[in-house]
Amino acid sequence: MTETGVAVTAPRAPSITSTLPSEWYHGESQWELDRRAVFSREWAVVGHVSDLRAAGSYLATDIAGSPVVIVRGADGALSAFHNVCRHRAGPLVWDGTGHVSSFVCRYHGWVYELDGRLRSPRDFGDDPPLDRGACGLFGATVDVWRGLVWANLDPAAPALSESLGGFAEATAGFPMEELVPAHELSHEIVADWKVYAENYLEGYHIPLVHRELNREIDAARYEVHVGDRWCRHEAPTRSGAVNAGRWLWRWPNVALNLYPDSMNLERFLPTGPGRVRISYRYFTRDGSSDDEVVRISSTVLEEDARICAAVQRNLAAGTYRSGVLSPRHEDGVAAFQHLVRTARERLAPA
Ligand code: FES
Ligand SMILES: [Fe+2]
């Protein structure tokens, strides 16, 4: 007590942050939790405007196991629907890109307009009659930002521009709209998407995992700056050369490496429990790709894939339950894990 009677407590040292529990990274129930808590409500990059140029062009993919189709209507506007027929859940189109004047379900041929209304329940019978108005496609949300097409499975999602916030501002000055697709590669990793995201969000592992990259980058000065649902990496080179690039990550599963004349879009696409597909898409001004850039990023990806698969195996083995995060190197991981926790806490009890 002080003379004035106010209790004084000694300032407490900040404590070291614990990791998420290991059981959050494996098994069917955890996969379902991430699908509901995160991917059913967050914006995801699904493509590029060049995939959807003409009226009737579509792009079909999935967001963590939920099939979705984006289509450009006759009026030029994009619409998004769950790629599931109201009859018996057939697909409207197969995954990939193409062109249609209407959606004809691949199973029994119900026909939908590009705005989602049911035009014709092919040869269904009319006694009793079907209420066609109640059989429109399930809607989702789509928007375009700087040439990238984003979708949200939630038709009531907050606007993309509002949601991107500081991440969008961090891309200022880079000519994203002037770039065209040049090259794509993908890699399947036997690891939960969160293991890969966390690995992406720290440079602590560089000296051990990426020998070649470590000769270029001064890992001791590698920093990850944390924003609201996004991060920016700062990777000084050993030679002291100014790195003209900007490396950004946005919750939950997209990263953008921006340069004055190119960019690399990286997505961590969850494909099932303990499985993630890493998709790289390179863009340049003239569509030609730089073999050396592709070689280096492929090497880095293979090195990350190997370590992430090993971490996944250990998380599932049961010995390790929880660990600790470095206050010097792992603020990005801590921010990501906080977002995962918050997303799960927000879920209404099932
Ligand atoms: S499931 Fe689509 S027409 Fe039957
Ligand atoms: Fe890495």
XYZ file of C-alpha atoms and ligand atoms in Angstrom:
355
model
C 0.000 0.000 0.000
C 1.123 3.564 -0.622
C 0.472 6.384 1.821
C -2.690 7.201 -0.082
C -3.905 3.658 0.303
C -3.569 2.648 -3.370
C -2.384 -0.895 -3.889
C 0.771 -1.106 -5.991
C 1.684 -4.285 -7.805
C 5.015 -4.904 -9.437
C 4.806 -4.806 -13.248
C 4.562 -8.334 -14.556
C 7.001 -9.477 -17.209
C 5.179 -10.312 -20.445
C 4.760 -14.048 -20.750
C 5.842 -16.190 -23.660
C 2.974 -17.046 -25.994
C 1.939 -20.673 -26.197
C 1.084 -22.295 -29.522
C -2.293 -23.724 -30.477
C -2.923 -27.217 -29.111
C -1.562 -29.951 -31.370
C -4.954 -31.637 -31.698
C -6.234 -28.627 -33.681
C -4.091 -29.715 -36.642
C -5.378 -33.147 -37.524
C -8.516 -35.215 -37.903
C -11.870 -34.846 -39.562
C -13.528 -32.813 -36.789
C -10.792 -30.149 -36.836
C -11.046 -29.888 -40.606
C -14.799 -29.342 -40.286
C -14.206 -26.717 -37.597
C -11.822 -24.768 -39.832
C -14.265 -25.021 -42.728
C -17.091 -23.599 -40.612
C -15.156 -21.094 -38.525
C -12.827 -19.753 -41.219
C -13.486 -20.730 -44.818
C -17.282 -20.438 -44.832
C -17.003 -16.729 -44.025
C -13.657 -15.342 -45.244
C -12.779 -13.897 -48.644
C -10.595 -16.164 -50.772
C -8.772 -15.462 -54.025
C -10.230 -17.825 -56.625
C -8.741 -16.489 -59.851
C -7.734 -13.589 -62.044
C -9.910 -11.366 -64.251
C -8.214 -12.847 -67.311
C -9.950 -16.162 -66.448
C -13.375 -14.517 -66.877
C -13.166 -12.103 -69.790
C -16.334 -12.737 -71.848
C -20.020 -12.994 -70.951
C -20.708 -16.632 -70.089
C -17.144 -17.438 -69.042
C -16.959 -19.299 -65.756
C -14.422 -20.467 -63.212
C -15.254 -23.439 -60.981
C -13.158 -24.371 -57.989
C -13.631 -25.036 -54.302
C -12.984 -23.144 -51.087
C -11.782 -25.693 -48.534
C -14.021 -28.386 -49.990
C -17.045 -26.210 -50.830
C -17.494 -26.120 -54.633
C -18.140 -22.668 -56.035
C -18.617 -21.271 -59.545
C -18.017 -17.702 -60.671
C -19.642 -16.593 -63.923
C -19.724 -13.427 -65.994
C -23.334 -12.634 -66.912
C -24.651 -11.079 -70.138
C -24.586 -7.681 -68.402
C -20.865 -8.080 -67.733
C -21.244 -8.454 -63.967
C -19.760 -11.371 -62.061
C -21.944 -13.657 -59.945
C -20.969 -16.473 -57.605
C -22.921 -19.605 -56.733
C -22.298 -22.788 -54.887
C -21.638 -25.331 -57.646
C -24.459 -27.576 -56.477
C -27.767 -28.347 -58.160
C -30.983 -28.018 -56.135
C -32.247 -31.387 -57.399
C -29.850 -33.967 -55.992
C -26.634 -32.027 -55.530
C -25.063 -32.598 -58.926
C -22.368 -30.255 -60.248
C -23.405 -27.472 -62.621
C -19.988 -27.498 -64.280
C -16.811 -29.474 -63.755
C -13.934 -27.714 -62.008
C -11.875 -25.444 -64.245
C -12.691 -22.655 -66.662
C -15.004 -22.606 -69.672
C -17.890 -20.872 -71.340
C -21.661 -21.499 -71.032
C -24.866 -19.721 -72.045
C -26.718 -21.367 -69.137
C -25.842 -23.917 -66.480
C -27.009 -27.437 -67.391
C -26.545 -29.727 -64.410
C -24.143 -32.557 -65.248
C -26.350 -35.141 -63.500
C -29.954 -34.951 -64.828
C -29.877 -31.772 -66.877
C -31.780 -29.155 -64.912
C -31.120 -25.798 -66.579
C -30.308 -22.603 -64.655
C -29.927 -19.042 -65.911
C -26.562 -17.398 -65.317
C -28.239 -15.313 -62.599
C -29.051 -18.518 -60.703
C -32.793 -18.860 -61.455
C -34.065 -22.306 -62.380
C -35.181 -22.147 -66.011
C -36.153 -25.781 -66.592
C -36.247 -28.890 -64.381
C -35.747 -31.176 -67.373
C -38.527 -33.800 -67.842
C -39.365 -33.646 -64.127
C -43.163 -34.076 -64.403
C -45.748 -31.528 -63.296
C -48.214 -33.416 -61.136
C -47.723 -32.064 -58.567
C -45.945 -29.020 -60.013
C -42.514 -27.929 -58.816
C -42.134 -24.456 -57.294
C -39.304 -23.294 -59.581
C -38.929 -20.012 -57.738
C -37.803 -21.917 -54.646
C -35.163 -23.861 -56.582
C -32.651 -21.179 -57.555
C -28.957 -21.782 -57.004
C -27.420 -21.095 -53.603
C -25.744 -17.705 -53.830
C -22.215 -16.748 -52.771
C -20.379 -13.415 -53.113
C -17.741 -12.295 -55.577
C -15.680 -9.157 -56.085
C -12.610 -8.046 -57.998
C -9.729 -6.190 -56.419
C -6.702 -5.114 -58.464
C -7.261 -7.866 -61.048
C -7.732 -10.666 -58.532
C -11.119 -12.387 -58.279
C -12.189 -13.085 -54.710
C -15.168 -15.138 -53.555
C -16.890 -15.563 -50.234
C -19.183 -18.506 -49.485
C -21.254 -16.254 -47.247
C -23.811 -14.285 -49.326
C -23.982 -11.707 -46.513
C -20.209 -11.239 -46.248
C -18.874 -7.733 -45.512
C -17.634 -5.926 -48.622
C -14.205 -7.028 -49.846
C -12.803 -3.473 -49.882
C -13.813 -3.010 -46.248
C -12.441 -6.398 -45.331
C -9.009 -5.939 -46.983
C -8.203 -2.726 -45.106
C -4.466 -2.146 -44.579
C -3.498 -5.094 -46.791
C -4.907 -3.242 -49.811
C -3.009 -0.074 -48.889
C 0.246 -2.054 -48.639
C 0.011 -2.931 -52.354
C -0.038 0.746 -53.401
C 2.526 1.642 -56.052
C 2.784 -1.849 -57.533
C 1.300 -2.204 -61.040
C -0.876 -5.257 -60.398
C -3.463 -4.423 -63.069
C -0.760 -4.220 -65.754
C 0.427 -7.792 -65.194
C -0.786 -10.932 -66.951
C -0.498 -14.617 -65.986
C 2.857 -16.124 -66.978
C 3.275 -19.454 -65.194
C 1.580 -21.700 -62.627
C 2.716 -24.491 -60.386
C 1.204 -26.331 -57.484
C 2.441 -28.702 -54.843
C 0.453 -31.049 -52.605
C 1.694 -31.125 -49.020
C 0.751 -33.678 -46.387
C 0.189 -31.045 -43.712
C -2.673 -29.046 -42.277
C -3.088 -25.652 -43.959
C -2.299 -23.970 -40.621
C 1.103 -25.678 -40.439
C 1.993 -24.236 -43.834
C 0.600 -20.773 -43.001
C 2.586 -20.622 -39.773
C 5.728 -21.703 -41.595
C 5.113 -18.919 -44.115
C 4.758 -16.377 -41.316
C 8.256 -16.599 -39.848
C 11.811 -16.352 -41.134
C 13.208 -18.142 -38.077
C 13.520 -21.418 -40.012
C 15.419 -19.976 -42.988
C 18.999 -20.815 -41.883
C 18.056 -24.443 -41.214
C 15.578 -25.185 -43.973
C 16.587 -22.960 -46.885
C 20.363 -23.116 -47.337
C 20.409 -21.391 -50.726
C 17.988 -18.641 -49.721
C 19.968 -18.132 -46.529
C 23.035 -17.161 -48.563
C 21.035 -14.269 -50.043
C 18.926 -13.142 -47.094
C 20.158 -11.925 -43.751
C 17.865 -14.109 -41.642
C 18.979 -12.425 -38.411
C 17.402 -9.187 -39.638
C 14.313 -10.842 -41.148
C 11.187 -9.221 -39.760
C 7.475 -9.850 -40.008
C 5.311 -6.800 -39.370
C 1.823 -7.601 -38.174
C -1.266 -5.667 -39.303
C -4.970 -6.274 -38.852
C -5.408 -9.705 -40.496
C -2.352 -9.208 -42.694
C 1.440 -9.265 -42.412
C 4.382 -7.789 -44.290
C 7.742 -9.536 -44.468
C 10.972 -7.575 -44.486
C 13.902 -9.588 -45.747
C 17.153 -7.600 -45.979
C 19.732 -9.097 -48.333
C 23.230 -9.896 -47.037
C 24.796 -7.699 -49.697
C 22.839 -4.713 -48.420
C 21.114 -4.362 -51.800
C 17.686 -2.779 -51.578
C 15.005 -5.411 -52.008
C 12.493 -3.849 -54.382
C 9.835 -6.402 -53.528
C 7.025 -6.377 -51.006
C 5.931 -9.681 -49.509
C 2.465 -9.687 -48.035
C 0.161 -12.225 -46.445
C -3.544 -11.881 -45.847
C -5.709 -13.993 -43.547
C -6.508 -16.767 -43.966
C -4.614 -18.253 -46.897
C -3.205 -15.901 -49.505
C 0.208 -14.324 -50.017
C 1.342 -11.802 -52.616
C 4.934 -11.127 -53.551
C 4.993 -7.838 -55.440
C 7.821 -6.441 -57.587
C 8.050 -3.456 -59.936
C 7.436 -5.666 -63.024
C 5.991 -8.911 -61.698
C 4.113 -10.575 -58.900
C 3.654 -14.027 -57.452
C 0.291 -15.032 -56.017
C 0.574 -17.855 -53.515
C -2.472 -19.597 -52.080
C -2.593 -22.253 -49.356
C -5.608 -24.322 -50.461
C -6.873 -26.786 -47.855
C -7.952 -29.996 -49.617
C -8.849 -32.214 -46.646
C -7.777 -33.105 -43.120
C -3.994 -32.726 -42.957
C -3.717 -31.811 -46.655
C -2.981 -28.547 -48.396
C -2.253 -27.646 -52.008
C 0.127 -24.756 -52.481
C -0.714 -22.885 -55.668
C 1.739 -20.413 -57.197
C 0.720 -18.141 -60.023
C 3.333 -15.839 -61.543
C 2.414 -12.669 -63.383
C 4.619 -10.459 -65.561
C 4.101 -7.526 -67.916
C 4.381 -9.596 -71.116
C 3.381 -13.047 -69.880
C 6.901 -14.476 -70.165
C 8.175 -16.231 -67.087
C 11.609 -16.002 -65.521
C 12.996 -19.547 -65.194
C 15.350 -18.577 -62.386
C 12.547 -17.067 -60.278
C 10.480 -20.232 -60.798
C 13.460 -22.473 -59.962
C 14.241 -20.663 -56.713
C 10.641 -20.573 -55.519
C 10.169 -24.272 -56.423
C 13.234 -25.180 -54.378
C 12.003 -23.123 -51.415
C 8.554 -24.715 -51.719
C 9.979 -28.247 -51.732
C 12.062 -27.447 -48.660
C 8.999 -26.025 -46.871
C 6.870 -29.005 -47.959
C 9.339 -31.451 -46.425
C 9.590 -29.686 -43.079
C 5.820 -29.053 -42.868
C 5.043 -32.735 -43.506
C 7.480 -33.701 -40.753
C 5.897 -31.175 -38.347
C 2.431 -32.492 -39.240
C 3.500 -36.048 -38.416
C 4.805 -34.921 -35.037
C 1.671 -32.887 -34.241
C -0.456 -35.960 -34.900
C 1.790 -38.392 -33.027
C 0.579 -37.292 -29.581
C 3.848 -36.618 -27.716
C 3.876 -32.879 -28.287
C 0.774 -31.062 -27.021
C 1.758 -27.389 -27.162
C 4.897 -25.296 -27.618
C 6.085 -21.691 -27.356
C 6.536 -18.821 -29.806
C 9.707 -16.738 -30.092
C 9.125 -13.102 -29.099
C 11.922 -12.192 -31.525
C 10.843 -14.137 -34.607
C 7.310 -15.451 -34.341
C 4.952 -12.487 -33.961
C 3.395 -13.392 -37.324
C 2.676 -16.919 -36.116
C 1.207 -15.539 -32.874
C -1.063 -13.204 -34.874
C -2.209 -16.057 -37.103
C -2.920 -18.335 -34.142
C -4.869 -15.538 -32.457
C -7.038 -15.253 -35.592
C -7.641 -19.006 -35.600
C -8.636 -18.928 -31.925
C -10.917 -15.921 -32.455
C -12.603 -17.550 -35.466
C -13.342 -20.674 -33.453
C -14.606 -18.732 -30.437
C -17.035 -16.862 -32.689
C -18.707 -20.066 -33.815
C -22.151 -20.497 -32.362
C -22.436 -23.773 -30.452
C -23.263 -26.450 -33.020
S -28.749 -33.272 -59.560
Fe -28.925 -31.696 -60.987
S -30.411 -32.312 -62.337
Fe -30.300 -33.900 -60.885
Fe 10.210 -21.489 -45.671
